[in-house]
GROMACS .gro file of C-alpha atoms in nm:
model
  394
    1UNK     CA    1  18.221  11.373  11.426
    2UNK     CA    2  18.012  11.074  11.325
    3UNK     CA    3  17.846  11.053  11.657
    4UNK     CA    4  17.780  11.428  11.643
    5UNK     CA    5  17.608  11.399  11.298
    6UNK     CA    6  17.415  11.078  11.422
    7UNK     CA    7  17.294  11.273  11.731
    8UNK     CA    8  17.205  11.556  11.500
    9UNK     CA    9  17.002  11.346  11.278
   10UNK     CA   10  16.826  11.163  11.556
   11UNK     CA   11  16.738  11.518  11.711
   12UNK     CA   12  16.600  11.634  11.373
   13UNK     CA   13  16.408  11.301  11.331
   14UNK     CA   14  16.256  11.343  11.684
   15UNK     CA   15  16.153  11.688  11.616
   16UNK     CA   16  15.990  11.586  11.294
   17UNK     CA   17  15.813  11.293  11.469
   18UNK     CA   18  15.706  11.557  11.763
   19UNK     CA   19  15.578  11.804  11.512
   20UNK     CA   20  15.387  11.543  11.316
   21UNK     CA   21  15.245  11.419  11.635
   22UNK     CA   22  15.138  11.755  11.754
   23UNK     CA   23  14.985  11.817  11.414
   24UNK     CA   24  14.782  11.476  11.425
   25UNK     CA   25  14.661  11.557  11.776
   26UNK     CA   26  14.555  11.905  11.650
   27UNK     CA   27  14.384  11.743  11.353
   28UNK     CA   28  14.208  11.488  11.577
   29UNK     CA   29  14.097  11.769  11.830
   30UNK     CA   30  13.953  11.967  11.534
   31UNK     CA   31  13.788  11.651  11.391
   32UNK     CA   32  13.636  11.558  11.736
   33UNK     CA   33  13.521  11.905  11.851
   34UNK     CA   34  13.449  12.079  11.519
   35UNK     CA   35  13.115  12.069  11.332
   36UNK     CA   36  13.018  11.721  11.219
   37UNK     CA   37  12.967  11.581  10.866
   38UNK     CA   38  12.611  11.495  10.868
   39UNK     CA   39  12.383  11.755  10.689
   40UNK     CA   40  12.084  11.593  10.854
   41UNK     CA   41  11.969  11.487  11.197
   42UNK     CA   42  12.065  11.127  11.271
   43UNK     CA   43  11.888  10.866  11.488
   44UNK     CA   44  12.174  10.694  11.686
   45UNK     CA   45  12.068  10.353  11.819
   46UNK     CA   46  12.272  10.199  12.104
   47UNK     CA   47  12.185   9.824  12.178
   48UNK     CA   48  12.218   9.689  12.502
   49UNK     CA   49  12.566   9.589  12.580
   50UNK     CA   50  12.707   9.756  12.278
   51UNK     CA   51  13.075   9.824  12.263
   52UNK     CA   52  13.222  10.157  12.180
   53UNK     CA   53  13.407  10.009  11.900
   54UNK     CA   54  13.087   9.864  11.734
   55UNK     CA   55  12.904  10.180  11.798
   56UNK     CA   56  13.177  10.397  11.642
   57UNK     CA   57  13.188  10.178  11.325
   58UNK     CA   58  12.822  10.204  11.291
   59UNK     CA   59  12.818  10.582  11.338
   60UNK     CA   60  13.076  10.590  11.069
   61UNK     CA   61  12.877  10.383  10.842
   62UNK     CA   62  12.564  10.575  10.858
   63UNK     CA   63  12.742  10.903  10.808
   64UNK     CA   64  12.704  11.053  11.145
   65UNK     CA   65  13.093  11.077  11.213
   66UNK     CA   66  13.399  11.116  10.981
   67UNK     CA   67  13.640  10.871  11.166
   68UNK     CA   68  13.554  10.588  11.398
   69UNK     CA   69  13.916  10.588  11.554
   70UNK     CA   70  13.907  10.954  11.654
   71UNK     CA   71  13.550  10.907  11.805
   72UNK     CA   72  13.661  10.630  12.015
   73UNK     CA   73  13.996  10.804  12.105
   74UNK     CA   74  13.800  11.120  12.216
   75UNK     CA   75  13.541  10.917  12.411
   76UNK     CA   76  13.823  10.769  12.594
   77UNK     CA   77  13.998  11.078  12.659
   78UNK     CA   78  13.675  11.234  12.802
   79UNK     CA   79  13.657  10.911  13.033
   80UNK     CA   80  13.314  10.834  12.880
   81UNK     CA   81  13.416  10.509  12.678
   82UNK     CA   82  13.232  10.293  12.938
   83UNK     CA   83  12.937  10.515  12.981
   84UNK     CA   84  12.724  10.417  12.676
   85UNK     CA   85  12.349  10.421  12.750
   86UNK     CA   86  12.086  10.184  12.593
   87UNK     CA   87  11.835  10.384  12.366
   88UNK     CA   88  11.781  10.563  12.053
   89UNK     CA   89  11.900  10.924  12.060
   90UNK     CA   90  11.827  11.221  11.804
   91UNK     CA   91  12.160  11.382  11.705
   92UNK     CA   92  12.102  11.730  11.536
   93UNK     CA   93  12.257  11.811  11.195
   94UNK     CA   94  12.633  11.902  11.216
   95UNK     CA   95  12.668  11.761  11.563
   96UNK     CA   96  13.034  11.739  11.644
   97UNK     CA   97  13.176  11.396  11.761
   98UNK     CA   98  13.205  11.535  12.110
   99UNK     CA   99  12.847  11.635  12.108
  100UNK     CA  100  12.739  11.285  12.004
  101UNK     CA  101  12.953  11.123  12.271
  102UNK     CA  102  12.765  11.347  12.516
  103UNK     CA  103  12.422  11.255  12.370
  104UNK     CA  104  12.487  10.866  12.389
  105UNK     CA  105  12.646  10.867  12.723
  106UNK     CA  106  12.400  11.110  12.913
  107UNK     CA  107  12.124  10.846  12.916
  108UNK     CA  108  11.755  10.942  12.952
  109UNK     CA  109  11.452  10.833  12.739
  110UNK     CA  110  11.503  10.751  12.369
  111UNK     CA  111  11.427  11.052  12.167
  112UNK     CA  112  11.391  10.888  11.807
  113UNK     CA  113  11.356  10.595  11.618
  114UNK     CA  114  11.023  10.394  11.663
  115UNK     CA  115  10.762  10.475  11.924
  116UNK     CA  116  10.441  10.345  12.040
  117UNK     CA  117  10.254  10.635  12.204
  118UNK     CA  118   9.931  10.570  12.415
  119UNK     CA  119   9.719  10.885  12.441
  120UNK     CA  120   9.439  10.885  12.705
  121UNK     CA  121   9.194  11.163  12.606
  122UNK     CA  122   8.869  11.298  12.711
  123UNK     CA  123   8.686  11.183  12.396
  124UNK     CA  124   8.895  10.873  12.291
  125UNK     CA  125   9.205  10.691  12.378
  126UNK     CA  126   9.439  10.615  12.086
  127UNK     CA  127   9.745  10.421  12.041
  128UNK     CA  128   9.993  10.564  11.783
  129UNK     CA  129  10.281  10.397  11.608
  130UNK     CA  130  10.535  10.663  11.491
  131UNK     CA  131  10.869  10.683  11.328
  132UNK     CA  132  11.139  10.963  11.350
  133UNK     CA  133  11.179  11.160  11.022
  134UNK     CA  134  11.570  11.184  11.013
  135UNK     CA  135  11.541  11.507  10.796
  136UNK     CA  136  11.300  11.703  11.037
  137UNK     CA  137  11.377  11.510  11.368
  138UNK     CA  138  10.997  11.471  11.424
  139UNK     CA  139  10.786  11.178  11.491
  140UNK     CA  140  10.555  11.086  11.192
  141UNK     CA  141  10.252  10.870  11.231
  142UNK     CA  142  10.270  10.510  11.081
  143UNK     CA  143   9.943  10.361  11.223
  144UNK     CA  144   9.666  10.464  11.466
  145UNK     CA  145   9.435  10.238  11.671
  146UNK     CA  146   9.139  10.322  11.883
  147UNK     CA  147   9.093  10.034  12.119
  148UNK     CA  148   8.727  10.098  12.156
  149UNK     CA  149   8.669  10.109  11.797
  150UNK     CA  150   8.824   9.822  11.617
  151UNK     CA  151   9.100   9.558  11.580
  152UNK     CA  152   9.463   9.635  11.611
  153UNK     CA  153   9.660   9.730  11.295
  154UNK     CA  154   9.925   9.438  11.228
  155UNK     CA  155  10.212   9.714  11.243
  156UNK     CA  156  10.112   9.811  11.591
  157UNK     CA  157  10.057   9.439  11.709
  158UNK     CA  158  10.405   9.363  11.585
  159UNK     CA  159  10.565   9.676  11.744
  160UNK     CA  160  10.396   9.604  12.091
  161UNK     CA  161  10.609   9.278  12.102
  162UNK     CA  162  10.949   9.449  12.028
  163UNK     CA  163  11.192   9.527  12.311
  164UNK     CA  164  11.380   9.802  12.126
  165UNK     CA  165  11.122  10.088  12.089
  166UNK     CA  166  11.015  10.377  12.286
  167UNK     CA  167  10.691  10.355  12.481
  168UNK     CA  168  10.523  10.659  12.623
  169UNK     CA  169  10.192  10.741  12.774
  170UNK     CA  170  10.027  11.077  12.753
  171UNK     CA  171   9.732  11.147  12.997
  172UNK     CA  172   9.533  11.447  12.890
  173UNK     CA  173   9.397  11.690  13.156
  174UNK     CA  174   9.038  11.643  13.244
  175UNK     CA  175   9.021  11.261  13.202
  176UNK     CA  176   8.869  11.040  13.455
  177UNK     CA  177   9.046  10.762  13.642
  178UNK     CA  178   8.834  10.507  13.462
  179UNK     CA  179   8.943  10.630  13.138
  180UNK     CA  180   9.301  10.608  13.243
  181UNK     CA  181   9.264  10.237  13.381
  182UNK     CA  182   9.091  10.156  13.052
  183UNK     CA  183   9.374  10.298  12.846
  184UNK     CA  184   9.629  10.100  13.044
  185UNK     CA  185   9.437   9.796  12.988
  186UNK     CA  186   9.447   9.840  12.623
  187UNK     CA  187   9.835   9.824  12.627
  188UNK     CA  188   9.925   9.462  12.561
  189UNK     CA  189  10.275   9.549  12.631
  190UNK     CA  190  10.192   9.626  13.009
  191UNK     CA  191  10.135   9.361  13.273
  192UNK     CA  192   9.941   9.343  13.599
  193UNK     CA  193   9.578   9.359  13.676
  194UNK     CA  194   9.410   9.670  13.830
  195UNK     CA  195   9.157   9.565  14.094
  196UNK     CA  196   9.033   9.903  14.163
  197UNK     CA  197   8.983  10.226  13.986
  198UNK     CA  198   9.198  10.488  14.179
  199UNK     CA  199   9.016  10.777  14.334
  200UNK     CA  200   8.877  11.043  14.108
  201UNK     CA  201   9.130  11.335  14.075
  202UNK     CA  202   9.427  11.152  14.220
  203UNK     CA  203   9.624  11.088  13.902
  204UNK     CA  204   9.840  11.350  13.742
  205UNK     CA  205   9.780  11.429  13.367
  206UNK     CA  206  10.125  11.411  13.233
  207UNK     CA  207  10.364  11.210  12.999
  208UNK     CA  208  10.508  10.901  13.140
  209UNK     CA  209  10.780  10.665  12.992
  210UNK     CA  210  10.682  10.320  12.990
  211UNK     CA  211  10.872   9.989  12.962
  212UNK     CA  212  10.806   9.659  12.793
  213UNK     CA  213  10.623   9.447  13.068
  214UNK     CA  214  10.576   9.729  13.296
  215UNK     CA  215  10.322   9.689  13.580
  216UNK     CA  216  10.001   9.894  13.544
  217UNK     CA  217   9.965   9.918  13.926
  218UNK     CA  218  10.315  10.072  13.945
  219UNK     CA  219  10.240  10.323  13.671
  220UNK     CA  220   9.918  10.424  13.860
  221UNK     CA  221  10.114  10.466  14.165
  222UNK     CA  222  10.361  10.697  14.012
  223UNK     CA  223  10.067  10.908  13.879
  224UNK     CA  224   9.923  10.933  14.213
  225UNK     CA  225  10.249  11.021  14.353
  226UNK     CA  226  10.298  11.316  14.101
  227UNK     CA  227   9.955  11.451  14.163
  228UNK     CA  228  10.001  11.438  14.548
  229UNK     CA  229  10.314  11.627  14.505
  230UNK     CA  230  10.153  11.894  14.271
  231UNK     CA  231   9.875  11.944  14.514
  232UNK     CA  232  10.073  11.976  14.805
  233UNK     CA  233  10.308  12.237  14.621
  234UNK     CA  234  10.020  12.445  14.501
  235UNK     CA  235   9.842  12.428  14.826
  236UNK     CA  236  10.142  12.568  15.002
  237UNK     CA  237  10.150  12.868  14.757
  238UNK     CA  238   9.768  12.944  14.755
  239UNK     CA  239   9.614  13.279  14.784
  240UNK     CA  240   9.476  13.383  15.126
  241UNK     CA  241   9.116  13.356  15.227
  242UNK     CA  242   8.987  13.083  14.993
  243UNK     CA  243   8.684  12.887  15.077
  244UNK     CA  244   8.841  12.551  15.094
  245UNK     CA  245   8.903  12.370  15.412
  246UNK     CA  246   9.171  12.134  15.285
  247UNK     CA  247   9.357  12.036  14.968
  248UNK     CA  248   9.085  11.782  14.881
  249UNK     CA  249   8.839  12.056  14.848
  250UNK     CA  250   9.072  12.239  14.636
  251UNK     CA  251   9.114  11.946  14.414
  252UNK     CA  252   8.747  11.894  14.383
  253UNK     CA  253   8.703  12.258  14.253
  254UNK     CA  254   9.006  12.212  14.043
  255UNK     CA  255   8.840  11.928  13.867
  256UNK     CA  256   8.541  12.138  13.780
  257UNK     CA  257   8.750  12.430  13.673
  258UNK     CA  258   8.930  12.181  13.428
  259UNK     CA  259   8.616  12.062  13.284
  260UNK     CA  260   8.465  12.395  13.241
  261UNK     CA  261   8.705  12.569  12.996
  262UNK     CA  262   9.000  12.429  12.775
  263UNK     CA  263   9.125  12.809  12.742
  264UNK     CA  264   9.411  12.826  12.974
  265UNK     CA  265   9.377  13.216  13.019
  266UNK     CA  266   9.011  13.177  13.141
  267UNK     CA  267   9.092  12.927  13.427
  268UNK     CA  268   9.164  13.187  13.690
  269UNK     CA  269   8.834  13.369  13.600
  270UNK     CA  270   8.641  13.062  13.605
  271UNK     CA  271   8.782  12.980  13.951
  272UNK     CA  272   8.700  13.329  14.067
  273UNK     CA  273   8.328  13.271  13.967
  274UNK     CA  274   8.299  12.964  14.175
  275UNK     CA  275   8.481  13.134  14.477
  276UNK     CA  276   8.238  13.423  14.456
  277UNK     CA  277   7.939  13.188  14.454
  278UNK     CA  278   8.056  12.990  14.750
  279UNK     CA  279   8.127  13.304  14.949
  280UNK     CA  280   7.773  13.412  14.881
  281UNK     CA  281   7.605  13.086  14.956
  282UNK     CA  282   7.503  13.032  14.594
  283UNK     CA  283   7.491  12.688  14.432
  284UNK     CA  284   7.771  12.625  14.183
  285UNK     CA  285   7.521  12.512  13.896
  286UNK     CA  286   7.800  12.386  13.675
  287UNK     CA  287   7.701  12.150  13.382
  288UNK     CA  288   8.019  11.911  13.419
  289UNK     CA  289   7.889  11.804  13.753
  290UNK     CA  290   7.561  11.706  13.601
  291UNK     CA  291   7.740  11.498  13.344
  292UNK     CA  292   7.942  11.316  13.607
  293UNK     CA  293   7.641  11.238  13.776
  294UNK     CA  294   7.519  11.052  13.469
  295UNK     CA  295   7.819  10.890  13.357
  296UNK     CA  296   8.012  10.862  13.684
  297UNK     CA  297   8.324  10.912  13.470
  298UNK     CA  298   8.264  10.588  13.263
  299UNK     CA  299   8.302  10.769  12.923
  300UNK     CA  300   8.158  11.082  12.770
  301UNK     CA  301   7.789  11.192  12.751
  302UNK     CA  302   7.827  11.304  12.383
  303UNK     CA  303   7.497  11.489  12.381
  304UNK     CA  304   7.333  11.781  12.534
  305UNK     CA  305   7.212  11.762  12.899
  306UNK     CA  306   6.829  11.693  12.936
  307UNK     CA  307   6.609  11.886  13.162
  308UNK     CA  308   6.537  11.549  13.359
  309UNK     CA  309   6.912  11.526  13.433
  310UNK     CA  310   6.938  11.888  13.547
  311UNK     CA  311   6.668  11.804  13.784
  312UNK     CA  312   6.785  11.479  13.895
  313UNK     CA  313   6.949  11.471  14.242
  314UNK     CA  314   7.271  11.298  14.225
  315UNK     CA  315   7.581  11.344  14.477
  316UNK     CA  316   7.772  11.568  14.205
  317UNK     CA  317   7.474  11.740  14.057
  318UNK     CA  318   7.545  12.115  14.178
  319UNK     CA  319   7.215  12.234  14.052
  320UNK     CA  320   7.055  12.016  14.310
  321UNK     CA  321   7.319  12.011  14.605
  322UNK     CA  322   7.487  12.287  14.811
  323UNK     CA  323   7.860  12.345  14.800
  324UNK     CA  324   8.105  12.118  14.645
  325UNK     CA  325   8.037  11.765  14.516
  326UNK     CA  326   8.180  11.477  14.736
  327UNK     CA  327   8.470  11.398  14.492
  328UNK     CA  328   8.638  11.548  14.201
  329UNK     CA  329   8.481  11.470  13.868
  330UNK     CA  330   8.799  11.441  13.664
  331UNK     CA  331   9.194  11.445  13.713
  332UNK     CA  332   9.284  11.820  13.681
  333UNK     CA  333   9.613  11.928  13.555
  334UNK     CA  334   9.867  12.142  13.749
  335UNK     CA  335   9.743  12.460  13.570
  336UNK     CA  336   9.379  12.412  13.677
  337UNK     CA  337   9.508  12.332  14.033
  338UNK     CA  338   9.710  12.646  14.032
  339UNK     CA  339   9.428  12.855  13.896
  340UNK     CA  340   9.195  12.715  14.153
  341UNK     CA  341   9.426  12.816  14.441
  342UNK     CA  342   9.516  13.158  14.277
  343UNK     CA  343   9.180  13.269  14.131
  344UNK     CA  344   9.153  13.620  13.980
  345UNK     CA  345   8.992  13.869  14.189
  346UNK     CA  346   8.660  13.949  14.028
  347UNK     CA  347   8.291  14.021  14.083
  348UNK     CA  348   8.174  13.766  13.829
  349UNK     CA  349   7.911  13.529  13.921
  350UNK     CA  350   7.790  13.376  13.598
  351UNK     CA  351   7.947  13.269  13.246
  352UNK     CA  352   7.831  13.100  12.937
  353UNK     CA  353   7.980  13.002  12.605
  354UNK     CA  354   8.058  13.307  12.385
  355UNK     CA  355   8.085  13.117  12.049
  356UNK     CA  356   8.462  13.148  12.017
  357UNK     CA  357   8.562  12.867  12.231
  358UNK     CA  358   8.573  13.075  12.543
  359UNK     CA  359   8.316  13.224  12.780
  360UNK     CA  360   8.117  13.550  12.841
  361UNK     CA  361   8.146  13.662  13.218
  362UNK     CA  362   7.898  13.840  13.391
  363UNK     CA  363   7.840  14.002  13.726
  364UNK     CA  364   7.448  14.044  13.718
  365UNK     CA  365   7.166  13.790  13.619
  366UNK     CA  366   7.063  14.060  13.372
  367UNK     CA  367   7.402  14.065  13.202
  368UNK     CA  368   7.419  13.692  13.209
  369UNK     CA  369   7.083  13.644  13.055
  370UNK     CA  370   7.169  13.874  12.795
  371UNK     CA  371   7.482  13.668  12.721
  372UNK     CA  372   7.273  13.349  12.715
  373UNK     CA  373   7.039  13.510  12.448
  374UNK     CA  374   7.350  13.577  12.239
  375UNK     CA  375   7.475  13.225  12.268
  376UNK     CA  376   7.121  13.084  12.166
  377UNK     CA  377   7.145  13.299  11.868
  378UNK     CA  378   7.471  13.160  11.781
  379UNK     CA  379   7.350  12.811  11.815
  380UNK     CA  380   7.053  12.894  11.598
  381UNK     CA  381   7.280  13.048  11.324
  382UNK     CA  382   7.512  12.734  11.345
  383UNK     CA  383   7.219  12.494  11.323
  384UNK     CA  384   7.320  12.349  11.660
  385UNK     CA  385   7.066  12.160  11.876
  386UNK     CA  386   6.929  12.367  12.167
  387UNK     CA  387   6.895  12.065  12.369
  388UNK     CA  388   7.146  12.142  12.649
  389UNK     CA  389   6.940  12.398  12.886
  390UNK     CA  390   7.134  12.699  12.992
  391UNK     CA  391   7.021  12.793  13.340
  392UNK     CA  392   6.977  13.166  13.400
  393UNK     CA  393   7.156  13.147  13.724
  394UNK     CA  394   7.448  12.913  13.585
   0.00000   0.00000   0.00000
């Protein structure tokens, strides 16, 4: 009888333990997979070589998770305890512990924290120091530096020496290869000399993730690799009957299209004008080629074109030469390359600014002259200098 009671008590105790264990597991699962405790976005920083234990304690301390033990147990259960990736990662509000584990073990570029962004633009190159606002998850500017216009702010100089921040480069569509090289030279966190400026048009405008001590030549090689791949893919999918003998000729035209308009929807129309002119044996007569003949890509003209420059014969001045210039005049983006190789079908032969940021397109010289007159009146009303001659055959 005693043994029977003892066995019954042991069985009851075991059942209680099992029920408690099941309840604990269910609770832990809800804690791990359910909505998180943070009402705001959190920037989770993973140091090189950090352990899961240290990371979980830090996450609990900053209020990103509710229980460090559950976080470690869940990561271990998923088989990701040893997969931590170095970087700073933005976790959205109310993210579950399971989602956070996925973020910090997936890898990829840092998405929050401190960032230096080097932006190579057509008009200027700027270096921005930015910090993530945890409430919005967006980067906010802390300091700005134009390498061509002044000394580095102390905050940027200090940040460039740190090894724990995100470094990125944005190359804008339409910049020249010289501008790209000068921008890279301005970044003291990069290394390596650039002996020669890459061929015009050979670099892909894009966003690039950089690393402390990264080699400038390697970065340029990656830009060239991307541009070559883009051009090859777009050439493969080109429309039939285009007046380009090879991808390089298409790249030259794409650079002109890129410089002629910043309105994305206009690019196929602009490309159609140049296709029509080439087919009719007309000179392209496009102002950006005149400007390139003056600057050769080393900066911007920043004034109107003079009559003497329109009349000067340079290798790129399409008012003076037939057909395409010998090289691109900038680095075109994918959209301009695609528009060049898939232009609209139109009868347009002319275009001129229309005062809205876009252009007025014309089929005949008479239509074009009327559009030019309207543009001249807009210039007069705005008090703009009319020192950039608009050719009636442009």
